[in-house]
Coordinates of C-alpha atoms in Angstrom, one line a residue:
X1 CA 0.0 0.0 0.0
X2 CA 2.8 2.4 0.8
X3 CA 4.5 1.7 -2.5
X4 CA 1.5 1.5 -4.8
X5 CA -1.1 3.8 -3.2
X6 CA 0.7 6.7 -1.5
X7 CA -1.9 9.3 -2.3
X8 CA -4.6 7.2 -0.9
X9 CA -2.7 6.8 2.4
X10 CA -2.1 10.6 2.6
X11 CA -5.7 11.5 1.9
X12 CA -7.0 9.0 4.5
X13 CA -4.5 10.2 7.1
X14 CA -5.4 13.8 6.5
X15 CA -9.2 13.2 6.7
X16 CA -8.8 11.1 9.9
X17 CA -6.6 13.8 11.5
X18 CA -8.9 16.7 10.6
X19 CA -12.0 14.7 11.9
X20 CA -10.1 13.9 15.1
X21 CA -9.1 17.6 15.6
X22 CA -12.7 18.7 15.0
X23 CA -14.0 16.2 17.5
X24 CA -11.2 16.9 20.0
X25 CA -12.1 20.6 20.1
X26 CA -15.4 19.6 21.7
X27 CA -13.9 17.2 24.3
X28 CA -15.4 17.7 27.8
X29 CA -13.5 19.5 30.5
X30 CA -15.8 18.8 33.4
X31 CA -14.3 17.2 36.5
X32 CA -16.2 15.6 39.4
X33 CA -14.6 14.4 42.6
X34 CA -16.3 11.0 42.5
X35 CA -17.0 10.6 38.7
X36 CA -14.5 7.7 38.5
X37 CA -16.7 5.6 40.8
X38 CA -19.5 3.9 38.8
X39 CA -23.1 4.9 39.7
X40 CA -24.0 1.2 40.1
X41 CA -21.6 0.7 43.1
X42 CA -22.7 0.7 46.7
X43 CA -20.3 3.5 47.6
X44 CA -21.7 5.8 44.9
X45 CA -25.2 5.1 46.1
X46 CA -24.1 6.0 49.7
X47 CA -22.5 9.2 48.5
X48 CA -25.7 10.2 46.7
X49 CA -27.7 9.5 49.9
X50 CA -25.4 11.6 52.0
X51 CA -25.7 14.5 49.5
X52 CA -29.5 14.3 49.6
X53 CA -29.6 14.2 53.4
X54 CA -26.7 16.5 54.4
X55 CA -25.7 18.5 51.3
X56 CA -22.5 16.8 50.5
X57 CA -19.2 15.2 51.7
X58 CA -16.6 17.5 50.2
X59 CA -15.5 20.1 52.8
X60 CA -15.2 23.8 51.8
X61 CA -13.4 25.7 54.6
X62 CA -12.9 29.4 55.2
X63 CA -9.9 29.6 57.5
X64 CA -9.7 32.8 59.5
X65 CA -6.6 34.0 61.3
X66 CA -5.4 37.4 62.7
X67 CA -3.0 39.7 60.9
X68 CA 0.3 40.5 62.6
X69 CA -0.9 43.5 64.6
X70 CA -3.7 41.5 66.2
X71 CA -1.8 38.2 66.5
X72 CA 0.2 39.6 69.4
X73 CA -2.9 39.8 71.6
X74 CA -3.9 36.8 73.7
X75 CA -6.7 34.7 72.2
X76 CA -7.2 37.1 69.2
X77 CA -10.1 35.1 67.8
X78 CA -12.2 36.0 70.9
X79 CA -12.3 39.5 69.6
X80 CA -16.0 40.4 68.9
X81 CA -15.0 41.6 65.4
X82 CA -13.7 38.1 64.6
X83 CA -16.9 36.5 65.8
X84 CA -19.0 38.9 63.8
X85 CA -16.8 38.1 60.7
X86 CA -17.3 34.4 61.3
X87 CA -21.0 34.9 61.5
X88 CA -21.1 36.8 58.2
X89 CA -19.0 34.2 56.5
X90 CA -21.2 31.4 57.8
X91 CA -24.3 33.2 56.5
X92 CA -22.7 33.9 53.1
X93 CA -21.9 30.2 52.7
X94 CA -25.5 29.3 53.7
X95 CA -26.8 31.5 50.8
X96 CA -25.4 29.0 48.2
X97 CA -28.2 26.6 47.2
X98 CA -25.8 23.7 47.5
X99 CA -25.1 24.3 51.2
X100 CA -27.6 22.8 53.6
X101 CA -25.6 23.9 56.7
X102 CA -22.5 25.8 57.5
X103 CA -20.7 25.6 60.9
X104 CA -18.5 28.1 62.7
X105 CA -17.8 29.2 66.3
X106 CA -20.5 31.8 65.7
X107 CA -23.0 28.9 65.3
X108 CA -22.4 27.9 69.0
X109 CA -22.0 31.3 70.4
X110 CA -25.3 32.5 68.8
X111 CA -27.2 29.8 70.7
X112 CA -25.2 30.2 73.9
X113 CA -25.6 34.0 74.0
X114 CA -29.4 33.6 73.6
X115 CA -29.5 31.3 76.6
X116 CA -27.0 33.2 78.8
X117 CA -28.1 36.8 77.9
X118 CA -31.8 36.2 78.1
X119 CA -34.6 35.4 75.6
X120 CA -34.2 38.8 73.8
X121 CA -30.6 39.9 73.9
X122 CA -29.7 43.3 72.5
X123 CA -27.3 41.5 70.1
X124 CA -27.4 38.0 68.7
X125 CA -23.7 37.6 69.5
X126 CA -21.5 38.7 72.4
X127 CA -20.3 42.2 72.0
X128 CA -17.2 42.2 74.2
X129 CA -14.2 40.0 74.4
X130 CA -14.9 39.2 78.0
X131 CA -18.4 37.9 77.0
X132 CA -17.0 35.8 74.2
X133 CA -14.3 34.3 76.5
X134 CA -16.9 33.6 79.3
X135 CA -19.4 32.0 77.0
X136 CA -16.8 29.8 75.3
X137 CA -15.6 28.7 78.7
X138 CA -19.1 27.6 79.6
X139 CA -20.0 25.7 76.5
X140 CA -16.7 24.4 75.0
X141 CA -15.4 21.2 76.7
X142 CA -12.5 20.9 74.2
X143 CA -14.4 18.6 71.9
X144 CA -17.4 20.7 70.9
X145 CA -15.6 23.2 68.7
X146 CA -12.3 21.4 68.0
X147 CA -13.1 21.4 64.2
X148 CA -13.8 25.1 64.0
X149 CA -11.7 26.8 66.7
X150 CA -8.2 26.2 68.0
X151 CA -7.6 25.8 71.7
X152 CA -5.3 28.9 71.9
X153 CA -8.2 30.8 70.2
X154 CA -5.8 32.1 67.5
X155 CA -7.5 30.6 64.5
X156 CA -11.0 29.6 63.4
X157 CA -12.8 28.4 60.4
X158 CA -16.2 28.1 58.8
X159 CA -17.0 24.7 57.3
X160 CA -19.6 23.6 54.8
X161 CA -19.9 20.2 53.1
X162 CA -20.5 20.6 49.4
X163 CA -22.1 18.2 46.9
X164 CA -20.2 17.0 43.9
X165 CA -21.6 19.3 41.2
X166 CA -18.6 19.5 38.9
X167 CA -15.6 21.7 38.3
X168 CA -17.6 24.4 36.4
X169 CA -19.9 25.1 39.4
X170 CA -17.0 24.8 41.8
X171 CA -15.1 27.6 40.0
X172 CA -18.2 29.8 40.0
X173 CA -18.7 29.4 43.7
X174 CA -15.0 30.0 44.5
X175 CA -15.0 33.1 42.3
X176 CA -18.0 34.5 44.2
X177 CA -16.3 33.8 47.5
X178 CA -13.1 35.5 46.4
X179 CA -15.0 38.7 45.5
X180 CA -16.9 38.5 48.8
X181 CA -13.8 37.9 50.9
X182 CA -11.9 40.7 49.3
X183 CA -14.7 43.1 50.4
X184 CA -15.1 41.6 53.8
X185 CA -11.5 41.7 54.8
X186 CA -10.6 45.1 53.5
X187 CA -9.2 47.2 56.3
X188 CA -9.9 44.5 58.9
X189 CA -7.2 42.8 61.0
X190 CA -8.0 39.3 59.7
X191 CA -7.0 37.1 56.9
X192 CA -9.4 34.6 55.3
X193 CA -8.1 31.7 53.2
X194 CA -10.4 29.4 51.2
X195 CA -9.2 25.8 51.6
X196 CA -10.5 22.3 52.1
X197 CA -10.8 19.4 49.6
X198 CA -13.3 21.4 47.5
X199 CA -10.6 23.9 46.7
X200 CA -7.7 21.4 46.5
X201 CA -9.5 19.3 44.0
X202 CA -10.2 22.3 41.8
X203 CA -6.6 23.5 42.1
X204 CA -5.3 20.0 41.1
X205 CA -7.7 19.8 38.2
X206 CA -6.7 23.2 36.8
X207 CA -3.0 22.5 37.4
X208 CA -3.0 19.2 35.5
X209 CA -5.4 20.0 32.7
X210 CA -4.5 23.6 32.4
X211 CA -0.8 22.7 32.2
X212 CA -1.3 20.1 29.6
X213 CA -0.2 22.2 26.6
X214 CA 2.9 23.4 28.4
X215 CA 4.0 20.0 29.6
X216 CA 3.2 18.5 26.2
X217 CA 5.2 21.2 24.5
X218 CA 8.2 20.5 26.8
X219 CA 7.9 16.7 26.1
X220 CA 7.8 17.4 22.3
X221 CA 11.0 19.5 22.5
X222 CA 12.8 16.9 24.6
X223 CA 11.7 14.2 22.2
X224 CA 13.0 16.2 19.2
X225 CA 16.4 16.8 20.9
X226 CA 16.8 13.1 21.6
X227 CA 15.7 12.2 18.1
X228 CA 18.4 14.6 16.8
X229 CA 21.0 13.0 19.0
X230 CA 20.1 9.4 18.1
X231 CA 19.5 9.9 14.4
X232 CA 22.2 12.5 13.9
X233 CA 19.8 14.5 11.7
X234 CA 17.3 17.2 12.5
X235 CA 15.4 16.4 9.3
X236 CA 14.9 12.8 10.3
X237 CA 13.9 14.1 13.8
X238 CA 11.2 16.3 12.4
X239 CA 9.9 13.4 10.3
X240 CA 9.9 11.2 13.5
X241 CA 7.7 13.7 15.3
X242 CA 4.8 13.3 12.8
X243 CA 3.8 9.6 13.7
X244 CA 4.2 10.5 17.4
X245 CA 2.0 13.6 17.4
X246 CA -0.8 12.5 15.2
X247 CA -2.0 9.8 17.7
X248 CA -2.4 12.5 20.3
X249 CA -4.9 14.3 18.1
X250 CA -6.7 11.0 17.4
X251 CA -6.8 10.3 21.1
X252 CA -8.6 13.6 21.7
X253 CA -11.1 12.7 19.0
X254 CA -11.7 9.3 20.6
X255 CA -12.2 10.9 24.0
X256 CA -14.9 13.1 22.5
X257 CA -16.6 10.2 20.8
X258 CA -16.5 8.0 23.9
X259 CA -17.7 10.8 26.2
X260 CA -14.4 10.8 28.3
X261 CA -13.5 14.2 29.7
X262 CA -10.1 15.7 30.3
X263 CA -9.4 15.2 34.0
X264 CA -6.4 14.2 36.1
X265 CA -6.9 10.5 35.5
X266 CA -7.0 10.8 31.7
X267 CA -4.7 13.8 31.0
X268 CA -1.6 11.7 31.7
X269 CA -2.4 9.5 28.7
X270 CA -0.7 11.9 26.3
X271 CA 2.7 11.8 28.0
X272 CA 2.6 8.0 28.4
X273 CA 1.6 7.5 24.7
X274 CA 4.3 9.9 23.5
X275 CA 7.0 8.0 25.4
X276 CA 5.9 4.5 24.3
X277 CA 5.3 5.5 20.7
X278 CA 8.8 7.0 20.5
X279 CA 10.3 3.6 20.7
X280 CA 8.9 2.2 17.4
X281 CA 9.8 5.4 15.6
X282 CA 13.4 5.4 16.8
X283 CA 13.8 1.7 15.9
X284 CA 12.5 2.4 12.4
X285 CA 14.4 5.6 11.7
X286 CA 17.7 4.5 13.2
X287 CA 17.7 1.4 11.0
X288 CA 16.7 3.5 8.0
X289 CA 19.6 5.8 8.7
X290 CA 22.0 2.8 8.9
X291 CA 20.6 1.2 5.7
X292 CA 20.7 4.5 3.9
X293 CA 24.4 4.9 4.6
X294 CA 25.1 1.4 3.4
X295 CA 23.2 1.9 0.1
X296 CA 24.9 5.3 -0.4
X297 CA 28.3 3.7 0.0
X298 CA 27.3 1.2 -2.7
X299 CA 26.2 4.0 -5.0
X300 CA 22.7 2.5 -5.4
X301 CA 20.1 5.0 -6.8
X302 CA 16.6 5.6 -5.3
X303 CA 18.0 5.4 -1.8
X304 CA 15.0 6.8 0.0
X305 CA 12.4 4.4 -1.3
X306 CA 14.7 1.4 -1.2
X307 CA 16.0 2.0 2.3
X308 CA 12.5 2.9 3.7
X309 CA 10.8 -0.2 2.2
X310 CA 13.6 -2.6 3.1
X311 CA 13.7 -1.5 6.7
X312 CA 9.9 -1.5 6.9
X313 CA 9.9 -5.2 5.9
X314 CA 12.4 -6.0 8.6
X315 CA 11.1 -3.8 11.5
X316 CA 7.4 -3.9 10.7
X317 CA 6.6 -7.3 12.1
X318 CA 8.3 -6.8 15.5
X319 CA 6.8 -3.3 15.8
X320 CA 3.4 -4.8 15.2
X321 CA 3.9 -7.6 17.7
X322 CA 5.3 -5.4 20.5
X323 CA 2.6 -2.8 20.1
X324 CA -0.2 -5.4 20.1
X325 CA 1.2 -7.0 23.3
X326 CA 1.5 -3.6 25.1
X327 CA -1.9 -2.5 23.9
X328 CA -3.5 -5.7 25.1
X329 CA -1.8 -5.2 28.5
X330 CA -3.2 -1.7 28.8
X331 CA -6.7 -2.8 27.6
X332 CA -6.8 -5.2 30.6
X333 CA -7.3 -2.1 32.7
X334 CA -10.8 -1.9 31.3
X335 CA -11.7 -4.6 33.9
X336 CA -11.0 -2.1 36.7
X337 CA -14.0 -0.9 38.8
X338 CA -12.4 2.5 39.0
X339 CA -13.5 4.2 35.7
X340 CA -10.4 6.5 35.6
X341 CA -8.1 3.5 35.3
X342 CA -10.4 1.9 32.7
X343 CA -10.5 5.0 30.6
X344 CA -6.7 5.3 30.8
X345 CA -6.3 1.8 29.5
X346 CA -8.7 2.4 26.6
X347 CA -7.1 5.6 25.5
X348 CA -3.5 4.3 25.7
X349 CA -4.6 1.3 23.6
X350 CA -6.2 3.6 21.0
X351 CA -3.1 5.9 21.0
X352 CA -0.6 3.0 20.6
X353 CA -2.5 1.4 17.7
X354 CA -2.8 4.7 15.8
X355 CA 0.9 5.4 16.5
X356 CA 1.7 2.0 15.0
X357 CA -0.3 2.8 11.9
X358 CA 1.4 6.1 11.5
X359 CA 4.8 4.4 11.8
X360 CA 4.0 1.8 9.3
X361 CA 2.3 4.0 6.7
X362 CA 3.2 7.7 7.1
X363 CA 6.9 7.4 8.2
X364 CA 8.0 5.6 5.1
X365 CA 5.9 7.9 2.9
X366 CA 7.4 11.0 4.4
X367 CA 10.9 9.6 3.9
X368 CA 10.1 8.7 0.3
X369 CA 8.3 11.9 -0.6
X370 CA 10.4 14.4 1.2
X371 CA 13.8 12.8 0.5
X372 CA 15.6 14.5 3.5
X373 CA 19.3 15.2 3.1
X374 CA 21.3 13.1 5.5
X375 CA 24.8 14.0 6.6
X376 CA 24.8 16.9 4.1
X377 CA 24.2 14.5 1.3
X378 CA 21.2 14.2 -1.0
X379 CA 19.7 10.8 -1.6
X380 CA 20.2 11.3 -5.3
X381 CA 24.0 11.8 -4.9
X382 CA 26.5 9.1 -5.4
X383 CA 30.1 8.8 -4.3
X384 CA 32.3 10.6 -6.9
X385 CA 34.4 7.6 -7.7
X386 CA 31.3 5.3 -8.1
X387 CA 29.6 7.8 -10.4
X388 CA 32.6 7.8 -12.7
X389 CA 32.6 4.0 -13.1
X390 CA 29.7 2.8 -15.2
X391 CA 30.1 -0.8 -14.0
X392 CA 29.7 0.5 -10.4

């Protein structure tokens, strides 16, 4: 096929690549904390039940601490301004429809103050530091508020448990909180940090998926440098990148077709595929380079086509066997209950098979069609003494 129908191979390759890129542009980017757990499992049903009853299981925490000027005071978080801030933060979290309940030291002090100050106190919260300290002493036994207030009273937090509604909604909530906190803390002696697994999961997702292009670009540059070193030709190195980059585009298209989103468990497929696919390409091009030098020394014309096809006949079968073995090994991951592992195995299998097809069909065609100069020599050139001898 490579020898007799090169145009057909090129047309098919271009059509497949363009289709994959079009599909890949629509690949999903939504991430859920528990989306790799199948809905049919008992643990997923339990998570859904907890979300329905209590709002969620992923903690979102607003961590409050004093600034330097207030931190020197004893028990700075007993300052009435701190308690009022915690109360406002708690009420703001409770305004989100996903939050069924938020918890902070103000939650306990509000109830304690109503009991201790009478049925109709002037303020719903204690108004002096002495009142705060006294009420905390009466109600806190060291266990009641251990999750929201430190024993030295120098840090506190507001906690809400969020449902797993996806990364898009998480980013919207965090953006609203950032704007609210910037206004609330302006000119006040307190710092508020948004943390908890809700924030960490979003940060990890953005770091891995958002850094995909940068890390992939670095990997491509490193691959090109090593190709240049092994093949001793930057032209061959550029040709070698083609059958290794096309499968990445096809993998994106496959993800779109299969409904697999870009997320931490699938984004690593691109680096893994690039590394494994490099092996077959180096094997083929290194042998091509050696065979080319041998044919050039013999003064044989048509070096590109002859070297490319001869090497393909020798390296094609082992490339096919090794790729099939590795692919079958990764496809065994489909039996995993954890969907992230199963998707990883599927995508790597698809990538390796498409990389093999690119090595078997496109790499020889690129060598034959482009006829790259190797070692400063054109493939059409012969050694001077051989060109002068007709018998040679």
